[in-house]
Short mmCIF file of C-alpha atoms in Angstrom, two decimals:
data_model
loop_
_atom_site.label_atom_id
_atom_site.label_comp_id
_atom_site.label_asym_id
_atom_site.label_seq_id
_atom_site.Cartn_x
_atom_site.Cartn_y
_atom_site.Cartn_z
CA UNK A 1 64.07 -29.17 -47.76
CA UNK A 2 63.79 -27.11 -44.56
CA UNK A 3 62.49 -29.76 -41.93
CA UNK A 4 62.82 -26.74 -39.23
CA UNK A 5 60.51 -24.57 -41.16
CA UNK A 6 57.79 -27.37 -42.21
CA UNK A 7 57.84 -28.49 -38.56
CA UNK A 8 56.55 -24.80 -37.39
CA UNK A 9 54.36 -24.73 -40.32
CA UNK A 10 52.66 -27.47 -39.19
CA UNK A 11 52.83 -26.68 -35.86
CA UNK A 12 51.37 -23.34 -36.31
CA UNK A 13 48.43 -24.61 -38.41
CA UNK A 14 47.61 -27.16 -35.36
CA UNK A 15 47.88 -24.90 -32.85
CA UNK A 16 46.39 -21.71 -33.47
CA UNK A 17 44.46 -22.38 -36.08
CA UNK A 18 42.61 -25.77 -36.19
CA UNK A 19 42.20 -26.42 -32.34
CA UNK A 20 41.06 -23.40 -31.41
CA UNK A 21 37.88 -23.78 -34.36
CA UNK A 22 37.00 -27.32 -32.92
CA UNK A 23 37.25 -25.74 -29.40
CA UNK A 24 35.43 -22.76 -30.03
CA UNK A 25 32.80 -24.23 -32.32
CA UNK A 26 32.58 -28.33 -31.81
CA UNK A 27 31.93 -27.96 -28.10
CA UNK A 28 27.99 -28.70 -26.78
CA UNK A 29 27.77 -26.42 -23.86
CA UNK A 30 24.31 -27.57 -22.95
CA UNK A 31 24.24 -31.58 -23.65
CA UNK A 32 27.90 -32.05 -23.55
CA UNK A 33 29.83 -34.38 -26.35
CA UNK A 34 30.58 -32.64 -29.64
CA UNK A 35 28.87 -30.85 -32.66
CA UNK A 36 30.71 -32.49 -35.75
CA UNK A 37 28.34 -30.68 -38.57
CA UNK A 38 29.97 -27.65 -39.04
CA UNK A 39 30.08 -25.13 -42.17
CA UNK A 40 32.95 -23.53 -43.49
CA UNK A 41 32.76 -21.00 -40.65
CA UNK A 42 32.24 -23.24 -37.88
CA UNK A 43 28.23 -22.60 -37.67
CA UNK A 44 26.52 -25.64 -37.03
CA UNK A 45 23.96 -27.32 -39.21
CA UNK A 46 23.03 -30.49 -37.54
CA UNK A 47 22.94 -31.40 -34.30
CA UNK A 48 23.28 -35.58 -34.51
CA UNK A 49 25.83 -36.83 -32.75
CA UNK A 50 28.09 -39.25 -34.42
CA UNK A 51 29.91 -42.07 -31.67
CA UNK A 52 33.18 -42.39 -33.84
CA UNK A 53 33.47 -38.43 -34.23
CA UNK A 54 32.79 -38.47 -30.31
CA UNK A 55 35.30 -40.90 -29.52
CA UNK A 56 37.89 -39.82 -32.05
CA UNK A 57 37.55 -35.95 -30.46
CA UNK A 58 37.83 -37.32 -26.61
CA UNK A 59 41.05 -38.91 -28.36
CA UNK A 60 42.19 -36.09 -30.14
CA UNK A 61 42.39 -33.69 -27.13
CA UNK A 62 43.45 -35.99 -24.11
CA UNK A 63 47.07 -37.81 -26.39
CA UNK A 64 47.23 -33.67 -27.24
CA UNK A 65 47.31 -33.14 -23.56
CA UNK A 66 49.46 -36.18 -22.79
CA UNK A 67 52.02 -35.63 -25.39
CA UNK A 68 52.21 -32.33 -26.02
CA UNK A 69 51.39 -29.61 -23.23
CA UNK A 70 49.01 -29.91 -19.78
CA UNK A 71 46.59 -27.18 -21.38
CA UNK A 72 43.40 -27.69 -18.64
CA UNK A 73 41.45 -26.40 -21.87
CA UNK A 74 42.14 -29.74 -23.70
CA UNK A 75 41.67 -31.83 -20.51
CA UNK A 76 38.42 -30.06 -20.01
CA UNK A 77 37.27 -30.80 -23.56
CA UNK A 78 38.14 -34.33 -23.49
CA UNK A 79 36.80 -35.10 -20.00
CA UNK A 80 33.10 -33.40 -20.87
CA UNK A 81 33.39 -35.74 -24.35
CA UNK A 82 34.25 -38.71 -22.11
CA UNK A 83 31.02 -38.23 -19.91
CA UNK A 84 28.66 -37.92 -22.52
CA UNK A 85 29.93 -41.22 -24.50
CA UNK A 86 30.00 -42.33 -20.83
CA UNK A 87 26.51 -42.02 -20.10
CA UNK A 88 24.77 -41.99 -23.67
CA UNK A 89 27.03 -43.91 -26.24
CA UNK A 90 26.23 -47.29 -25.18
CA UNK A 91 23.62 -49.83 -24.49
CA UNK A 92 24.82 -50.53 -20.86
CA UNK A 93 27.03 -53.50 -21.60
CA UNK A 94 29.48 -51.65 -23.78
CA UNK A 95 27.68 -51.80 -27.19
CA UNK A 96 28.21 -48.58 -28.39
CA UNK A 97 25.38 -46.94 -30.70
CA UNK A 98 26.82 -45.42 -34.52
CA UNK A 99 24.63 -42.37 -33.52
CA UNK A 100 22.58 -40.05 -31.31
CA UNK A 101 20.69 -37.23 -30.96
CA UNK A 102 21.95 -34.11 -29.70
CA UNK A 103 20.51 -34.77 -26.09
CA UNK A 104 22.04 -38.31 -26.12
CA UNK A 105 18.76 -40.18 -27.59
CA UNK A 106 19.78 -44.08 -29.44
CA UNK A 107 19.36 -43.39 -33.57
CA UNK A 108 21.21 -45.73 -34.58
CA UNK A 109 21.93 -49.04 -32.96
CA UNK A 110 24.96 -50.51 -32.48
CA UNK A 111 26.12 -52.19 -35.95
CA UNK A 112 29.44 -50.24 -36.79
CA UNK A 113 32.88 -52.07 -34.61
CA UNK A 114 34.36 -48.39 -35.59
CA UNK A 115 32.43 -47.23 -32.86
CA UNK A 116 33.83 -49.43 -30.49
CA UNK A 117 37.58 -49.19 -31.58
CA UNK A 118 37.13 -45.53 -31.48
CA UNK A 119 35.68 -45.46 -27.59
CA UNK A 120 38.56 -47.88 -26.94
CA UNK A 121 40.88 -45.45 -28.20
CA UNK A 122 39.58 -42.57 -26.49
CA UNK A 123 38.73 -43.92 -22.93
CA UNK A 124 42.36 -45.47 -22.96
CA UNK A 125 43.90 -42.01 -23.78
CA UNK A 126 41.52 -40.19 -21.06
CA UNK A 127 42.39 -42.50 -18.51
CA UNK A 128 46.16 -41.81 -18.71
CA UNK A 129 45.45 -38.06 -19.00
CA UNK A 130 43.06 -37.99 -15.79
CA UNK A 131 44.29 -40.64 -14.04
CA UNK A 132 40.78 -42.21 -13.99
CA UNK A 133 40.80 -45.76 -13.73
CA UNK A 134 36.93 -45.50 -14.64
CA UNK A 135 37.70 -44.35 -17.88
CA UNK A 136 40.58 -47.09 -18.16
CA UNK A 137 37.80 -49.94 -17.39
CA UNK A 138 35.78 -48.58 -19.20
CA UNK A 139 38.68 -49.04 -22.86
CA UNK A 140 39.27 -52.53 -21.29
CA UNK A 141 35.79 -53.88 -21.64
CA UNK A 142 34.93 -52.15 -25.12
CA UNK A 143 38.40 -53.79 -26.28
CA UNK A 144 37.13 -57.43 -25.25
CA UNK A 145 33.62 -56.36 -26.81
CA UNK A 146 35.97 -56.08 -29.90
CA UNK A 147 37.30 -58.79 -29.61
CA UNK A 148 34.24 -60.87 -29.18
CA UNK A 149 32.66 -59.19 -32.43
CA UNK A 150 36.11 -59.64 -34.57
CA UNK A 151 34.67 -62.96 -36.58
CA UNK A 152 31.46 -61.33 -37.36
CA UNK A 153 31.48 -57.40 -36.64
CA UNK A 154 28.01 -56.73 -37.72
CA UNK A 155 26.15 -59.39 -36.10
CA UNK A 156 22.65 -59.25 -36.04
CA UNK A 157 23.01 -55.68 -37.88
CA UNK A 158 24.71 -57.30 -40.83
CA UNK A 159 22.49 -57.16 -44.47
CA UNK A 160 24.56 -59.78 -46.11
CA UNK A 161 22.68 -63.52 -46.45
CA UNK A 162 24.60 -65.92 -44.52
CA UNK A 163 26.46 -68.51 -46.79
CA UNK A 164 26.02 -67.16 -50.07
CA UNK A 165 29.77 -65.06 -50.80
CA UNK A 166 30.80 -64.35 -47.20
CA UNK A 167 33.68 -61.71 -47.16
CA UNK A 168 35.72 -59.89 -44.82
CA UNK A 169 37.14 -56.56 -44.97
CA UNK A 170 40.78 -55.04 -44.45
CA UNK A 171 39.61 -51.92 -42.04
CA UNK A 172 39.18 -53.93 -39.19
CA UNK A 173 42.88 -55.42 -38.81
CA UNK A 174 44.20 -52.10 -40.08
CA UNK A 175 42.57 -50.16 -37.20
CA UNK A 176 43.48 -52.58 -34.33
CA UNK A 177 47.28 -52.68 -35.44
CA UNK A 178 46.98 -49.24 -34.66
CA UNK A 179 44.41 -50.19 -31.74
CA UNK A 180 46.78 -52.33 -29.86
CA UNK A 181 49.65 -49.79 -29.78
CA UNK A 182 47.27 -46.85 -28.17
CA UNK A 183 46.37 -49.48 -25.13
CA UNK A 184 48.18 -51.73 -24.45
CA UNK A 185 49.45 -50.13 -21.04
CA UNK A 186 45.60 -51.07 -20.20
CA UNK A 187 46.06 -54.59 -21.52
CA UNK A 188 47.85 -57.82 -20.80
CA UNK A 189 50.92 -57.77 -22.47
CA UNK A 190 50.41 -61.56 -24.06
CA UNK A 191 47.08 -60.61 -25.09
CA UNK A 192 48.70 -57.53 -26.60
CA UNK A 193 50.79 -59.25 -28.52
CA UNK A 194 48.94 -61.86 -29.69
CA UNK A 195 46.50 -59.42 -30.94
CA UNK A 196 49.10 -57.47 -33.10
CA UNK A 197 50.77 -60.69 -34.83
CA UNK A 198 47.23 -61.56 -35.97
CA UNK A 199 46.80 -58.35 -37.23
CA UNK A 200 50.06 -58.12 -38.83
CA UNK A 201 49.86 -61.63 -40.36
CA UNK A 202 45.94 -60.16 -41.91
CA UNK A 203 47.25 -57.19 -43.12
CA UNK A 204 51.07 -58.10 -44.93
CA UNK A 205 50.42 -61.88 -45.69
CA UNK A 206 46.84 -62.03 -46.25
CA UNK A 207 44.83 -58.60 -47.61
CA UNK A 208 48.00 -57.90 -49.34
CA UNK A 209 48.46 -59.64 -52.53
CA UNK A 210 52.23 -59.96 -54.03
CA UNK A 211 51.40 -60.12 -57.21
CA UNK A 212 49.22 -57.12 -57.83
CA UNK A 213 51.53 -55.46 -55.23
CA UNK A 214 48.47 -53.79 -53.52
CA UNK A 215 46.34 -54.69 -50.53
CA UNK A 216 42.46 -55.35 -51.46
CA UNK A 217 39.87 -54.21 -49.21
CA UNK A 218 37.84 -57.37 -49.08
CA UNK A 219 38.44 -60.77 -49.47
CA UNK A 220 36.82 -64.35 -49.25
CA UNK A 221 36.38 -65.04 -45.59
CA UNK A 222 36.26 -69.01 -46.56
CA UNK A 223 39.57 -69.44 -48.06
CA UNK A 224 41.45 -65.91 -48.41
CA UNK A 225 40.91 -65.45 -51.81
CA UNK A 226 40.23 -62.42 -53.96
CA UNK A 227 36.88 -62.23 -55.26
CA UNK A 228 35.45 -61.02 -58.20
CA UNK A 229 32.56 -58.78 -57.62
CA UNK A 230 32.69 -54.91 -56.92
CA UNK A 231 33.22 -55.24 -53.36
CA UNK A 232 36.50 -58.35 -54.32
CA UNK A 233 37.79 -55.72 -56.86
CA UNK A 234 38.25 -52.42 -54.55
CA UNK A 235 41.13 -50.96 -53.85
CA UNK A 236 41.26 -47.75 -51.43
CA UNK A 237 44.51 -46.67 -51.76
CA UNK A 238 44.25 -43.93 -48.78
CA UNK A 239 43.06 -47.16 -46.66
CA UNK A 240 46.08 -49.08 -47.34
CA UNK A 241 48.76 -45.69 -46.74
CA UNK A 242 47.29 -45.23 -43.48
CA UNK A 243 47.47 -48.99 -42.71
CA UNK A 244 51.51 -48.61 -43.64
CA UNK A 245 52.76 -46.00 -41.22
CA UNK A 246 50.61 -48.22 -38.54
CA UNK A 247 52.57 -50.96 -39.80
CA UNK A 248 56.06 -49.00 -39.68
CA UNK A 249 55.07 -47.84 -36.20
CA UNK A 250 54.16 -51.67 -35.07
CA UNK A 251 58.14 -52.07 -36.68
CA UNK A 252 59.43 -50.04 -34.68
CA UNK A 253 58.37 -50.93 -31.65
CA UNK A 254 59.06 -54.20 -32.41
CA UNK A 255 62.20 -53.57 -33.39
CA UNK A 256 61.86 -55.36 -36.75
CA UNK A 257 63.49 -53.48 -39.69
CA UNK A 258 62.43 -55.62 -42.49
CA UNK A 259 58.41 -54.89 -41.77
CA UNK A 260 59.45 -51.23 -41.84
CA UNK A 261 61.15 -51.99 -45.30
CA UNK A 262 57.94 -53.73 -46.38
CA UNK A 263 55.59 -50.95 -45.62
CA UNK A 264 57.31 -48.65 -47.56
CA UNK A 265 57.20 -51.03 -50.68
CA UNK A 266 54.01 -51.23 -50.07
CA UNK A 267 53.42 -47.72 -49.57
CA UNK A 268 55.39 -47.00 -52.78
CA UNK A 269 53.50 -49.07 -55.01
CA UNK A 270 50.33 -47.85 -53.88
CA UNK A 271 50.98 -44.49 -54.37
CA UNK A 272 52.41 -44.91 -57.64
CA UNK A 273 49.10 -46.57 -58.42
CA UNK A 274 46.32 -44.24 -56.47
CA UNK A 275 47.96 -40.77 -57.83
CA UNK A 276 46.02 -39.29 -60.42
CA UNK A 277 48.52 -38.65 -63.27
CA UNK A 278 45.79 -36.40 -64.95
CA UNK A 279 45.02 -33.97 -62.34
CA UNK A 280 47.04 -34.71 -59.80
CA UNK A 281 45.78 -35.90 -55.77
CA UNK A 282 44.76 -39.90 -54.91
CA UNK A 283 41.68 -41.36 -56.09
CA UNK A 284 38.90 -42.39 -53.42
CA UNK A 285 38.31 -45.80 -54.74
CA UNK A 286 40.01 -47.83 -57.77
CA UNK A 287 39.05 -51.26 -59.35
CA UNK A 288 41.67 -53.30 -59.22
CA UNK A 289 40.71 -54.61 -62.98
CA UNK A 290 40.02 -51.57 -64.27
CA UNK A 291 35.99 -51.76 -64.47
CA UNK A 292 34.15 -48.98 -64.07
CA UNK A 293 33.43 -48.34 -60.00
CA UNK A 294 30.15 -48.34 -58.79
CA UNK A 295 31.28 -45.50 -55.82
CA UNK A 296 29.68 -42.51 -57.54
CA UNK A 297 32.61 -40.47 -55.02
CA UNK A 298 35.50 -43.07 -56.27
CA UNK A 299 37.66 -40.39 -58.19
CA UNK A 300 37.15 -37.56 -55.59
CA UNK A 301 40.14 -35.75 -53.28
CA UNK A 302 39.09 -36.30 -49.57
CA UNK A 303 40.95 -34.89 -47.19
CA UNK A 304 42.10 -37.53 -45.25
CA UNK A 305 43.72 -39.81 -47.71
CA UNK A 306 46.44 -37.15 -48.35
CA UNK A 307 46.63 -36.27 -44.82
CA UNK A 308 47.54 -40.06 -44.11
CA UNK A 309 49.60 -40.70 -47.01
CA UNK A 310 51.83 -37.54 -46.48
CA UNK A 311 52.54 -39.40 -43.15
CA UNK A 312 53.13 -42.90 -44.75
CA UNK A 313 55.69 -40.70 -47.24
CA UNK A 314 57.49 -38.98 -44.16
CA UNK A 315 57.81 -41.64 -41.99
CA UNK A 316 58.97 -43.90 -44.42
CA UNK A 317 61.25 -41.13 -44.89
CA UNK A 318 62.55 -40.84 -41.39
CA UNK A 319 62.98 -44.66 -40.76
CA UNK A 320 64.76 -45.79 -44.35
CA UNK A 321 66.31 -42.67 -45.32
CA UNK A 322 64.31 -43.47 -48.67
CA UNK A 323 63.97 -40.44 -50.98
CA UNK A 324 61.59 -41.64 -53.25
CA UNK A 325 59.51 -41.30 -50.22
CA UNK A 326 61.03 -37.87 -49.25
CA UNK A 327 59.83 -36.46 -53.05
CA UNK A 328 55.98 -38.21 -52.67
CA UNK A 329 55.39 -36.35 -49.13
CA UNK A 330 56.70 -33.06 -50.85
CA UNK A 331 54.12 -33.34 -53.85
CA UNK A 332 51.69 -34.50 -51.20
CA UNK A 333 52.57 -31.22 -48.71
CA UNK A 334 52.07 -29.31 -52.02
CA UNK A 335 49.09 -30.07 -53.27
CA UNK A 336 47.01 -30.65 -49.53
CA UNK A 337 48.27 -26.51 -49.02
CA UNK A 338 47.41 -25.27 -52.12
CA UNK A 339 43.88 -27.45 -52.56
CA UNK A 340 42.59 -28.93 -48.81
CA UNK A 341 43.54 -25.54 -46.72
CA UNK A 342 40.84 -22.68 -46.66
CA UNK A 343 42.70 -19.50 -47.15
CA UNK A 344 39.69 -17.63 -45.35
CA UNK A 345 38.51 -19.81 -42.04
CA UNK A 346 40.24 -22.81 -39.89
CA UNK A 347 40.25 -25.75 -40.60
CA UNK A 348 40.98 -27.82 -44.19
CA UNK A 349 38.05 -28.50 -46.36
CA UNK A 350 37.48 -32.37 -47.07
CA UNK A 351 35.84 -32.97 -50.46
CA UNK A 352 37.04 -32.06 -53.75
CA UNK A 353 36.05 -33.34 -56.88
CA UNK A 354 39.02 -34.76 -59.35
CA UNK A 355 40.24 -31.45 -60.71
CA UNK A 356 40.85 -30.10 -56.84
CA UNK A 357 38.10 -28.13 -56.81
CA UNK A 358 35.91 -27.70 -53.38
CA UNK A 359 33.22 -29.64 -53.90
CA UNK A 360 31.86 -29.40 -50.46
CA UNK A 361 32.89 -26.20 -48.44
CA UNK A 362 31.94 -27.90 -45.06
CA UNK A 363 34.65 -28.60 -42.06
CA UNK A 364 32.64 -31.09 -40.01
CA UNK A 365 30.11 -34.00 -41.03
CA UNK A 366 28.67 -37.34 -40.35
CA UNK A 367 32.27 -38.31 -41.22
CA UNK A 368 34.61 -35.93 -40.95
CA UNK A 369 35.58 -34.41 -37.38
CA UNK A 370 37.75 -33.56 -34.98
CA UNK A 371 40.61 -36.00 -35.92
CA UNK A 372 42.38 -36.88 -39.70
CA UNK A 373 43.60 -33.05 -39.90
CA UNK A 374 44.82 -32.30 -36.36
CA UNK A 375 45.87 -35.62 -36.08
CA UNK A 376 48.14 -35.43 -39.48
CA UNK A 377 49.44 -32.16 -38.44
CA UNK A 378 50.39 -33.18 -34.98
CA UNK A 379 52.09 -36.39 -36.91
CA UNK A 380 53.90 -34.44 -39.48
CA UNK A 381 54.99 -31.84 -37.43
CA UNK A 382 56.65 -34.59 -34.79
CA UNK A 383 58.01 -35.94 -37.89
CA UNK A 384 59.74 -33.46 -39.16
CA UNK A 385 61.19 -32.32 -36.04
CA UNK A 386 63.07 -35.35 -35.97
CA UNK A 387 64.45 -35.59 -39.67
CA UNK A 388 67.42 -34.37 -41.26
#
């Protein structure tokens, strides 16, 4: 394998292809913040403004600016996100709304912790690439806000009957081991670190579960213990790959080689379970006793569940030396080229259906943004730099 010649690939893509359509198209000129509802060509088709696609775009553009070249046009475009998630994405205390309207108008209040973990992430990388310590107070109070709302993320917003089969789910942990590593030059060190041995101890002692060798994606939140009812029996194997190169990142800077060793187990056995041995790619959603799922989009190809697990694969890669690893992000690499990139416009699509087929041709949604592609690339391309 030529790591040389993948690392320009990727480079290439990021660069002059994919940033340059979320500059030229995402950007509201008027009302400031971002359009994320773009067709295959970049046109928009809906103007509602999403707070994690907001956040995850102020993120995107200001770490691209701190870690890989001072380009004013990605300050610029981070800065004029920042002030309209500033001024319209919260309540005035830090709540942060799931979405607005174009002109900054509450639609939806503020139920979803994503949108909060998101603004964390993007205020703290804003404030480091502006030197703003508005924008760094700003990441400290939304990351107590979090948290505050850790035990019960919903609150008041939640639908579930208190008491009856109270669960919690495996996204939240996942995203702050990731969390505390973006901030914490923003946050006290012991806090910092007591945050990410919580974390750790949720996501590799508790959501994982030896025996099935998988992590599930909700569990009792009594006693810890799996469930059985459609939500109990999920597994999202592009959840827990993306929650594994966290983890190997979290080993590495703690200098801990076995929890590197760990993740890629568990990467291993995921992947080995997600793939789809009929028509290749890694299913949305799986039952982890083989009942039919109740997701009507659990056996479709989204975009970033291959974009995440090619990094899992690579990283595990560059840390163990481990080849079964090596051979997974090479099957992965093949198949996201040849099924997620649009041979006519910028940018990757993000929903197939199980054969690999383009199922939607957009580039931007209530869900999909500025972030899983550019970030991936920018990830992969690092990554191979380094290997040998």
């Amino acid at each position: 394998m030529d790591f040389q010649k993948l690392a320009n690939q990727y480079k290439s893509e990021l660069l002059d292809s994919v940033l340059p359509f979320w500059l030229e198209h995402s950007q509201d000129k008027e009302f400031g913040g971002y359009f994320s509802c773009l067709d295959r060509d970049g046109s928009v088709y809906d103007t509602d403004k999403f707070i994690w696609l907001q956040g995850r775009e102020v993120w995107l553009f200001a770490m691209l600016y701190n870690k890989v070249e001072k380009r004013q046009e990605w300050l610029d475009c981070a800065i004029q996100g920042g002030e309209f998630l500033k001024k319209y994405g919260h309540d005035g205390d830090y709540n942060w709304y799931f979405s607005l309207t174009r002109e900054g108008k509450p639609i939806i209040d503020p139920y979803n912790i994503f949108s909060y973990t998101f603004a964390t992430m993007a205020f703290a990388q804003l404030a480091i690439a502006s030197g703003n310590d508005e924008y760094a107070q700003i990441a400290k109070k939304t990351f107590d806000r979090i948290l505050e709302k850790r035990s019960n993320p919903k609150g008041k917003w939640t639908k579930a009957h208190a008491g009856t089969r109270p669960l919690k789910d495996f996204a939240l942990p996942m995203i702050l081991c990731n969390l505390a590593l973006e901030i914490e030059q923003l946050i006290d060190p012991k806090l910092i670190d007591q945050t990410i041995e919580v974390c750790l101890h949720e996501v590799m002692d508790v959501f994982y579960q030896k025996d099935l060798g998988l992590i599930v994606e909700n569990l009792s939140a009594t006693d810890n213990s799996l469930v059985d009812c459609f939500e109990g029996r999920t597994i999202n194997p592009g959840h827990s790959l993306e929650a594994m190169w966290f983890i190997m990142d979290l080993g590495k800077r703690l200098n801990r080689p076995e929890l590197i060793d760990q993740a890629v187990k568990i990467a291993l056995s995921t992947i080995n379970y997600g793939w789809d041995k009929q028509y290749g790619g890694i299913f949305y959603f799986m039952d982890r006793l083989g009942h039919p799922q109740q997701q009507l989009e659990w056996d479709q190809k989204l975009w970033w569940v291959h974009i995440e697990s090619a990094i899992a694969m690579l990283k595990g890669y560059q840390l163990t030396g481990n080849k079964e690893c090596l051979a997974w992000f090479e099957k992965l690499h093949d198949y996201m080229w040849t099924h997620f990139k649009d041979a006519e416009y910028p940018e990757w699509f993000g929903y197939l259906n199980r054969r690999g087929e383009v199922l939607l041709p957009l580039k931007g949604g209530k869900w999909k943004g500025c972030f899983h592609v550019p970030r991936g690339l920018y990830q992969l391309w690092k990554i191979l730099e380094e290997c040998k």
